[in-house]
PDB file of C-alpha atoms in Angstrom:
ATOM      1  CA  UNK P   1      89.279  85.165 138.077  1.00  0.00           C
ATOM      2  CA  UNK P   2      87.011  83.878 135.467  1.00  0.00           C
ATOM      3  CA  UNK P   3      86.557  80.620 134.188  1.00  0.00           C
ATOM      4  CA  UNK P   4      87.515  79.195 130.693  1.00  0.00           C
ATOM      5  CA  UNK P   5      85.411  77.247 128.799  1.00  0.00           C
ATOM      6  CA  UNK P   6      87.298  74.860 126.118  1.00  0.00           C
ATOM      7  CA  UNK P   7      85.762  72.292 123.799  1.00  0.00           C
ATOM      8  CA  UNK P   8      86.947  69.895 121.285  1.00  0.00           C
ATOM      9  CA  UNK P   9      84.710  68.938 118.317  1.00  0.00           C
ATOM     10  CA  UNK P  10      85.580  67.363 115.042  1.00  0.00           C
ATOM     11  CA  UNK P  11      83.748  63.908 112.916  1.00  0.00           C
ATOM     12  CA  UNK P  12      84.172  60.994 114.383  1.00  0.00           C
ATOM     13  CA  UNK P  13      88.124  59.423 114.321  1.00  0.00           C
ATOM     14  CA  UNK P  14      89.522  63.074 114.450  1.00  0.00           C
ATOM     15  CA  UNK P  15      91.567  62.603 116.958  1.00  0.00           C
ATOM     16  CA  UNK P  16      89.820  65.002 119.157  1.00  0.00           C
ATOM     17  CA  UNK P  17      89.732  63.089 122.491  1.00  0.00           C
ATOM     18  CA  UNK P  18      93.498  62.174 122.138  1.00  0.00           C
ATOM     19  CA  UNK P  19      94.044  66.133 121.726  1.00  0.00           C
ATOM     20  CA  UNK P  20      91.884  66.752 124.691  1.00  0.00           C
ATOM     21  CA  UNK P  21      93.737  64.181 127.090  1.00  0.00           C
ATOM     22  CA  UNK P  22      97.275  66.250 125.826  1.00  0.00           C
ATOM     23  CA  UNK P  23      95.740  69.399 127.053  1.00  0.00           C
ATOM     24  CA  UNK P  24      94.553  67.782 130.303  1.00  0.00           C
ATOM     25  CA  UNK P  25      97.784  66.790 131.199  1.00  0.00           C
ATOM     26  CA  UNK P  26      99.367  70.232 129.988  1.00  0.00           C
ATOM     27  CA  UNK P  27      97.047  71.623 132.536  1.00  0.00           C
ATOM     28  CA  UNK P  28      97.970  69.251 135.305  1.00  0.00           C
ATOM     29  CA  UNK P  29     101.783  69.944 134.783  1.00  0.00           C
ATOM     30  CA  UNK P  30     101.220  73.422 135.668  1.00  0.00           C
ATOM     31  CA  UNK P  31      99.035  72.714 138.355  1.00  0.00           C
ATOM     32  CA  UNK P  32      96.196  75.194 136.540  1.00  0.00           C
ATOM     33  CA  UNK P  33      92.411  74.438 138.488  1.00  0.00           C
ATOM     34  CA  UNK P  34      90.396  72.057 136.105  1.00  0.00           C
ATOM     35  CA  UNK P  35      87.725  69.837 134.990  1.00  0.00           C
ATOM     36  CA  UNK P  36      87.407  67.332 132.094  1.00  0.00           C
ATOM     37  CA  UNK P  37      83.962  66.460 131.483  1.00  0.00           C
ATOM     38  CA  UNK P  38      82.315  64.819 127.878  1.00  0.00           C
ATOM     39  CA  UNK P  39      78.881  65.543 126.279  1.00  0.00           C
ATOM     40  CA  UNK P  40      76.335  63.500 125.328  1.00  0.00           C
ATOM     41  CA  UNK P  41      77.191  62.882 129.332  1.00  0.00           C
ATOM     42  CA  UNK P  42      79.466  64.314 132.071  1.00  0.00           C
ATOM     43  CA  UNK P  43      76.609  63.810 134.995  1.00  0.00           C
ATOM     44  CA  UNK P  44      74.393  60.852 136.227  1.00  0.00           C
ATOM     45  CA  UNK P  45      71.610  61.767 134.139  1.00  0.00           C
ATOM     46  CA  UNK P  46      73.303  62.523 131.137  1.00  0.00           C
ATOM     47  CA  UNK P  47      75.254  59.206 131.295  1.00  0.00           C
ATOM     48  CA  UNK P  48      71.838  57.676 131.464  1.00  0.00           C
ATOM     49  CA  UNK P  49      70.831  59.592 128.499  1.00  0.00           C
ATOM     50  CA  UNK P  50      73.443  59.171 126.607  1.00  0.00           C
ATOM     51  CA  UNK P  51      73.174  55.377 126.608  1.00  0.00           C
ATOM     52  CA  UNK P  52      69.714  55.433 125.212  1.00  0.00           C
ATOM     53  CA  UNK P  53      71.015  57.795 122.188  1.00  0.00           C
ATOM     54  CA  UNK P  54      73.719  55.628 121.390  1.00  0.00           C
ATOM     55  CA  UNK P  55      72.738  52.340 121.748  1.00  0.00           C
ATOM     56  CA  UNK P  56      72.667  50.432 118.612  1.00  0.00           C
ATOM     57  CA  UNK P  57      69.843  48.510 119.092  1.00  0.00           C
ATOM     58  CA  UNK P  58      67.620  51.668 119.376  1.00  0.00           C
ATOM     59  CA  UNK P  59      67.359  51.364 115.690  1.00  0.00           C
ATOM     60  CA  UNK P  60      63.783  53.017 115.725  1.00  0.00           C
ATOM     61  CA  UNK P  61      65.028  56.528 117.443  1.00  0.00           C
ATOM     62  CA  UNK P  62      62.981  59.303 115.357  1.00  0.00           C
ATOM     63  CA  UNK P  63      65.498  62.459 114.654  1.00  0.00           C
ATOM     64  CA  UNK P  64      63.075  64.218 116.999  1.00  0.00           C
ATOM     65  CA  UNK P  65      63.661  62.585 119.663  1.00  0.00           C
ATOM     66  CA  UNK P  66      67.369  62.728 119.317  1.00  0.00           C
ATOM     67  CA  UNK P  67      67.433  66.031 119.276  1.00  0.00           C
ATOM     68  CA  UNK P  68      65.452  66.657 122.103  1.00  0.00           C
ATOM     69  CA  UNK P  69      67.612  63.793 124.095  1.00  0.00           C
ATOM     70  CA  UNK P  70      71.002  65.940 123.549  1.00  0.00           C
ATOM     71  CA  UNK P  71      69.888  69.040 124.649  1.00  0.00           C
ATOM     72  CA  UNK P  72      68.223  67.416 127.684  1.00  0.00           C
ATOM     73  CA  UNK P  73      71.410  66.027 128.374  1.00  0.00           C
ATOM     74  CA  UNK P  74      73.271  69.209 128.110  1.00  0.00           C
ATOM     75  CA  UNK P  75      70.953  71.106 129.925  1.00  0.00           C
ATOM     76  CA  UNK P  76      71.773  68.916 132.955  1.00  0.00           C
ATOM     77  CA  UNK P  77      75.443  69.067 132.321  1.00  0.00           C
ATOM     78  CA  UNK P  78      75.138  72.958 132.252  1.00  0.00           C
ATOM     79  CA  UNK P  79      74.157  73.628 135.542  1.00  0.00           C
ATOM     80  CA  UNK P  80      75.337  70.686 137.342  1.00  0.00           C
ATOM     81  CA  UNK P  81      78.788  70.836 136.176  1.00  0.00           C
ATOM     82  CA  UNK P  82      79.854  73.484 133.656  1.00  0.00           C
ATOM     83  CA  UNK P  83      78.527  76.530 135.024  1.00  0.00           C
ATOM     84  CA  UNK P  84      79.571  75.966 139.083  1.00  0.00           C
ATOM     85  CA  UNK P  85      83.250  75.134 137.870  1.00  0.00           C
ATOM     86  CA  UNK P  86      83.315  78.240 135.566  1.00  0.00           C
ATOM     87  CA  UNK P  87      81.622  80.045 138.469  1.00  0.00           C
ATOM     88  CA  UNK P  88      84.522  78.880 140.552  1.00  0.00           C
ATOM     89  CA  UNK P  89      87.107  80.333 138.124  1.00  0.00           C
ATOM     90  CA  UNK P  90      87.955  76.675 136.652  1.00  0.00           C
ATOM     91  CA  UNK P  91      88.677  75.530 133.092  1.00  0.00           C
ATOM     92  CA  UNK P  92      86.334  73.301 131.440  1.00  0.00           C
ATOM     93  CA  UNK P  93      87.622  71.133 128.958  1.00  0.00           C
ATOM     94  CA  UNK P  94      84.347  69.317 127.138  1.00  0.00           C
ATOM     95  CA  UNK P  95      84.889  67.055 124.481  1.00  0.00           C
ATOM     96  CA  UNK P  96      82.192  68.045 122.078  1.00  0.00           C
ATOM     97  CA  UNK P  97      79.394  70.800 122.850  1.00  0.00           C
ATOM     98  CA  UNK P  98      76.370  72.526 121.415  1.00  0.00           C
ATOM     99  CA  UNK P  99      78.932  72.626 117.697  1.00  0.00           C
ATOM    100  CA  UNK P 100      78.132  69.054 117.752  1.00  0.00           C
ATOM    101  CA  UNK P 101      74.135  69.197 117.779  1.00  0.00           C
ATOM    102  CA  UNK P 102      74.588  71.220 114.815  1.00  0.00           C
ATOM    103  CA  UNK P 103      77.102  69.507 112.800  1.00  0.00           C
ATOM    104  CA  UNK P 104      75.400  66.121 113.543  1.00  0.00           C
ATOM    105  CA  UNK P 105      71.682  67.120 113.599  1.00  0.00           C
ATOM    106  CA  UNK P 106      71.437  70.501 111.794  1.00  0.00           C
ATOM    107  CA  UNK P 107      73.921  68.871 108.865  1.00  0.00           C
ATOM    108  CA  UNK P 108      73.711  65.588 109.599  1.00  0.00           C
ATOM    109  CA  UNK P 109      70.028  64.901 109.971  1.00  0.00           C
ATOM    110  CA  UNK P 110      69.350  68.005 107.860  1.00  0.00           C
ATOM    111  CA  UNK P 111      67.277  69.590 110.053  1.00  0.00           C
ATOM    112  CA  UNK P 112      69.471  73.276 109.725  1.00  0.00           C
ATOM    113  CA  UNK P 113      71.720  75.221 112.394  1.00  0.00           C
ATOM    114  CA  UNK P 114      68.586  77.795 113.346  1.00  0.00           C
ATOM    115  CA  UNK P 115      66.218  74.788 114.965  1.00  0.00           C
ATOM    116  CA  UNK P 116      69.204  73.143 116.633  1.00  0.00           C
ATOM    117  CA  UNK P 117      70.528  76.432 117.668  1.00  0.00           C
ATOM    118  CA  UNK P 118      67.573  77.476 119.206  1.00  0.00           C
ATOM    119  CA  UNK P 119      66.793  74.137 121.537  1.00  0.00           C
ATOM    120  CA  UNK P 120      70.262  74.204 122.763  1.00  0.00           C
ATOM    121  CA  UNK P 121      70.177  78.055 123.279  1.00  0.00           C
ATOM    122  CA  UNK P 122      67.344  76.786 125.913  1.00  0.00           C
ATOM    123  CA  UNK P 123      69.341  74.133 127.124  1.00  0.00           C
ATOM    124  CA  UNK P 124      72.065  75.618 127.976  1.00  0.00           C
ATOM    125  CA  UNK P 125      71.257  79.152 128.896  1.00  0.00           C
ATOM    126  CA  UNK P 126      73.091  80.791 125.977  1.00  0.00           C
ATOM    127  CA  UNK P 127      76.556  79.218 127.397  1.00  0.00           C
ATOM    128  CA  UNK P 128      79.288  79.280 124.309  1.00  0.00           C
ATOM    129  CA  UNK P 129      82.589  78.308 124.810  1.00  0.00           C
ATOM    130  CA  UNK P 130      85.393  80.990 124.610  1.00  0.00           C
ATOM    131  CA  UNK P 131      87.498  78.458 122.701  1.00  0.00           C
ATOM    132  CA  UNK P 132      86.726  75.476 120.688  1.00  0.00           C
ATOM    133  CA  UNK P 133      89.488  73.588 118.756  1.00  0.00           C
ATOM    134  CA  UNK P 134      87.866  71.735 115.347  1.00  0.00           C
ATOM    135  CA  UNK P 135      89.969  68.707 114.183  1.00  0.00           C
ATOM    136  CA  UNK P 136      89.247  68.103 110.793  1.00  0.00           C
ATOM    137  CA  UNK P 137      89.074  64.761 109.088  1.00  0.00           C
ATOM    138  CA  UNK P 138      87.555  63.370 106.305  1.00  0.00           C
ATOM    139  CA  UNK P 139      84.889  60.682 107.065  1.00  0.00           C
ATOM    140  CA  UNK P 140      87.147  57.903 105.173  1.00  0.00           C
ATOM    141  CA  UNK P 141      90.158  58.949 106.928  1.00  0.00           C
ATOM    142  CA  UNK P 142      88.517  58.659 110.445  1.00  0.00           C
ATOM    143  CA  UNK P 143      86.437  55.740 109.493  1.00  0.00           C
ATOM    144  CA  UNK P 144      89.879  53.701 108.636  1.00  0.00           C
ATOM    145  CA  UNK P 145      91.164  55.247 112.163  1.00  0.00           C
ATOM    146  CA  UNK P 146      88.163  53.833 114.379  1.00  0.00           C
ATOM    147  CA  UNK P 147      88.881  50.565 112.184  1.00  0.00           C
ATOM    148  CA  UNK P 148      92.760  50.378 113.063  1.00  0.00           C
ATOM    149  CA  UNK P 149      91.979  51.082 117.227  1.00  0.00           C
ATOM    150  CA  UNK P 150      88.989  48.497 116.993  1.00  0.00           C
ATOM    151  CA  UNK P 151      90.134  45.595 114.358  1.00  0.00           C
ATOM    152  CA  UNK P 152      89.070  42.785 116.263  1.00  0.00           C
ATOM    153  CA  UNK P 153      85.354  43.706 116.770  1.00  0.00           C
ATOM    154  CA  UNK P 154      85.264  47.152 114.594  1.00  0.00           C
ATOM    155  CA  UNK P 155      81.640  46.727 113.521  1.00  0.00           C
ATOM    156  CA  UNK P 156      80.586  45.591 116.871  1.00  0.00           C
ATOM    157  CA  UNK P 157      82.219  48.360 118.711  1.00  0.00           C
ATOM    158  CA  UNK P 158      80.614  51.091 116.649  1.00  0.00           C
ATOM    159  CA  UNK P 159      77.810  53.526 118.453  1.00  0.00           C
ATOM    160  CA  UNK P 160      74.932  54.034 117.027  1.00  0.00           C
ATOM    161  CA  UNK P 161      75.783  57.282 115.527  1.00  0.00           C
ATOM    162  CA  UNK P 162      79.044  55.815 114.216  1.00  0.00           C
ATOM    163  CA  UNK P 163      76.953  53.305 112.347  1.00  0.00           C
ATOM    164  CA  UNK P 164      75.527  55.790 110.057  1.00  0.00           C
ATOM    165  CA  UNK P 165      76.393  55.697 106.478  1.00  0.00           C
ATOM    166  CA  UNK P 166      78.947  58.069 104.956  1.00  0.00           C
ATOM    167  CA  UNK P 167      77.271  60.326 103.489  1.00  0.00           C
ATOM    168  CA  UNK P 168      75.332  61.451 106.816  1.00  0.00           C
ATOM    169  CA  UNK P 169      79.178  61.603 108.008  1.00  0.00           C
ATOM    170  CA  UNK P 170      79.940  63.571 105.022  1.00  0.00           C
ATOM    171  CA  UNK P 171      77.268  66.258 105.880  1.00  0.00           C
ATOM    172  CA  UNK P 172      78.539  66.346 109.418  1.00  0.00           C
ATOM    173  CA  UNK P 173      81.622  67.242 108.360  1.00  0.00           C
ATOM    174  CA  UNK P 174      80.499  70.100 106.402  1.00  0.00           C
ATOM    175  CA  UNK P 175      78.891  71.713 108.847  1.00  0.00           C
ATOM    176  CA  UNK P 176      81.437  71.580 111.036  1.00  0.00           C
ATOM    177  CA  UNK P 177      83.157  73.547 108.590  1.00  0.00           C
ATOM    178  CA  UNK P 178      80.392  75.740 108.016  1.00  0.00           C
ATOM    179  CA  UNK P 179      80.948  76.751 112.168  1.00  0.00           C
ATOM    180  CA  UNK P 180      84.143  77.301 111.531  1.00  0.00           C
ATOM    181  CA  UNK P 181      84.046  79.658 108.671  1.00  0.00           C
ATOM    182  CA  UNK P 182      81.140  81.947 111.153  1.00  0.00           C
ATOM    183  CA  UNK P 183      82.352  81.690 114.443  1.00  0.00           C
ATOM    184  CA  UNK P 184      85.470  83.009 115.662  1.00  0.00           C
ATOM    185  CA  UNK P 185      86.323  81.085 118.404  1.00  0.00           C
ATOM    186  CA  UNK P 186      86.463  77.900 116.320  1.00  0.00           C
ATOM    187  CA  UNK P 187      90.542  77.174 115.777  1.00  0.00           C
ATOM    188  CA  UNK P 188      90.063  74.675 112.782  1.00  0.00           C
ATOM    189  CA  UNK P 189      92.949  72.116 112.873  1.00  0.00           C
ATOM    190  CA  UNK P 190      94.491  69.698 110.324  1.00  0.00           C
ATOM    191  CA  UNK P 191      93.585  66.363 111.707  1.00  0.00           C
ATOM    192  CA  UNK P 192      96.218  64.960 109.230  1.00  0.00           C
ATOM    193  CA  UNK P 193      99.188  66.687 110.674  1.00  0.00           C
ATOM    194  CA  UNK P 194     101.317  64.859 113.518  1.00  0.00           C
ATOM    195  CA  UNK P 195      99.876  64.420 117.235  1.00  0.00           C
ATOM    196  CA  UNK P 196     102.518  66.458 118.760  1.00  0.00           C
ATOM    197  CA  UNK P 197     102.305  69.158 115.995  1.00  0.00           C
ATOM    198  CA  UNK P 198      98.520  69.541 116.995  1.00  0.00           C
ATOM    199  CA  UNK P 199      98.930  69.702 120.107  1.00  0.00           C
ATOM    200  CA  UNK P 200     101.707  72.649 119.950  1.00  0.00           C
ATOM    201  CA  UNK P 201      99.501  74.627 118.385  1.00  0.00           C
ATOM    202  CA  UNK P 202      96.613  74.314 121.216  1.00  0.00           C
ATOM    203  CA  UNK P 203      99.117  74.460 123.501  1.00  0.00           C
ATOM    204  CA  UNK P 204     100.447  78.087 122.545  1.00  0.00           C
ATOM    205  CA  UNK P 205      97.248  78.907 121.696  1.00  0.00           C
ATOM    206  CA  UNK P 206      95.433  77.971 125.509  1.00  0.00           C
ATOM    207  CA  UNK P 207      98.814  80.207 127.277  1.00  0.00           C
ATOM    208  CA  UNK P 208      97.520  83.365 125.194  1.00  0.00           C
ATOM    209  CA  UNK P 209      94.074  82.764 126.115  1.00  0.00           C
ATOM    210  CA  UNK P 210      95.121  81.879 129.722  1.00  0.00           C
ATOM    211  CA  UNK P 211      96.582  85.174 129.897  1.00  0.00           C
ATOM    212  CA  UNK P 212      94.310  87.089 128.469  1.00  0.00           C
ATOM    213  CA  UNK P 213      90.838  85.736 130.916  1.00  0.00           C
TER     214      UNK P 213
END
């Protein structure tokens, strides 16, 4: 049986992870073989990478060099994780993927999809997921949701990613919507809509594609 490779992307405050965490335990109820695993991360050297991206008091990080630290990151977390579970006929749910260079760098850091495309297309051996759900926010609305789960020390608590101002946010966004207007195994989802409606919808949709693989 082959493996199926799931990720969850959307701007920050989406709601993604929550959505993620449903389908996890989905999967657990019916006992189906899986892995949860998180990018920039998901392996001893990615964690240690992904604390250098993030930290805010790396204020001097050229875009460069951010770039580069991603896909170094997921090209670990390719073939130490991903690729022997999906060898092994697992599902891999990832929250956030090579979608998320693009959106944040390509868009973000205006640097354009072909650039970040091709570095990650290094990094990660060509890998693409065979289903990635897009929760869509605005940046306001998920900037006023990362303020009501962190009120007590909301600026303090922000990455340094988060930190940026909103019209870098605004850009991500876009190309995240960009993605999902080319790529067809991008399900774009109304962030707005209810938690449990959401998650319906990737729930039906995951069945299909479980019995489909």
């Amino acid at each position: 049986m082959n493996g199926l490779f799931i990720t969850f992307e959307g701007p920050d405050g989406s709601g993604k992870s929550t959505q993620l965490q449903r389908l996890v335990e989905f999967l657990q109820e019916r006992n189906i073989d899986f892995i949860k695993t998180r990018e920039p991360g998901g392996t001893t050297i990615s964690d240690l990478i992904r604390q250098i991206i993030l930290d805010p008091e790396h204020t001097k990080m050229a875009s460069k060099t951010e770039i580069l630290l991603y896909a170094a990151s997921r090209a670990q977390h390719v073939e130490e994780v991903i690729k022997p579970a999906l060898q092994l006929g697992k599902v891999v749910v990832c929250d956030r993927f090579v979608d998320a260079s693009i959106a944040y760098q390509g868009y973000g850091l205006g640097f354009g999809e072909e650039m970040i495309q091709e570095i990650n297309r290094f990094a990660t051996g060509g890998l693409t997921p065979d289903r990635t759900f897009l929760i869509d926010v605005s940046p306001e609305i998920g900037r006023e949701r990362m303020k009501a789960r962190n009120a007590q020390e909301f600026n303090q608590s922000l990455d340094r990613i988060e930190q940026k101002e909103l019209d870098y946010h605004q850009r991500v966004r876009q190309g995240f919507l960009a993605l999902a207007k080319s790529e067809a195994r991008i399900k774009l989802v109304n962030g707005a809509e209810s938690i449990e409606m959401i998650q319906e919808l990737i729930r039906e949709d995951i069945q299909q594609l479980l019995r489909n693989r």
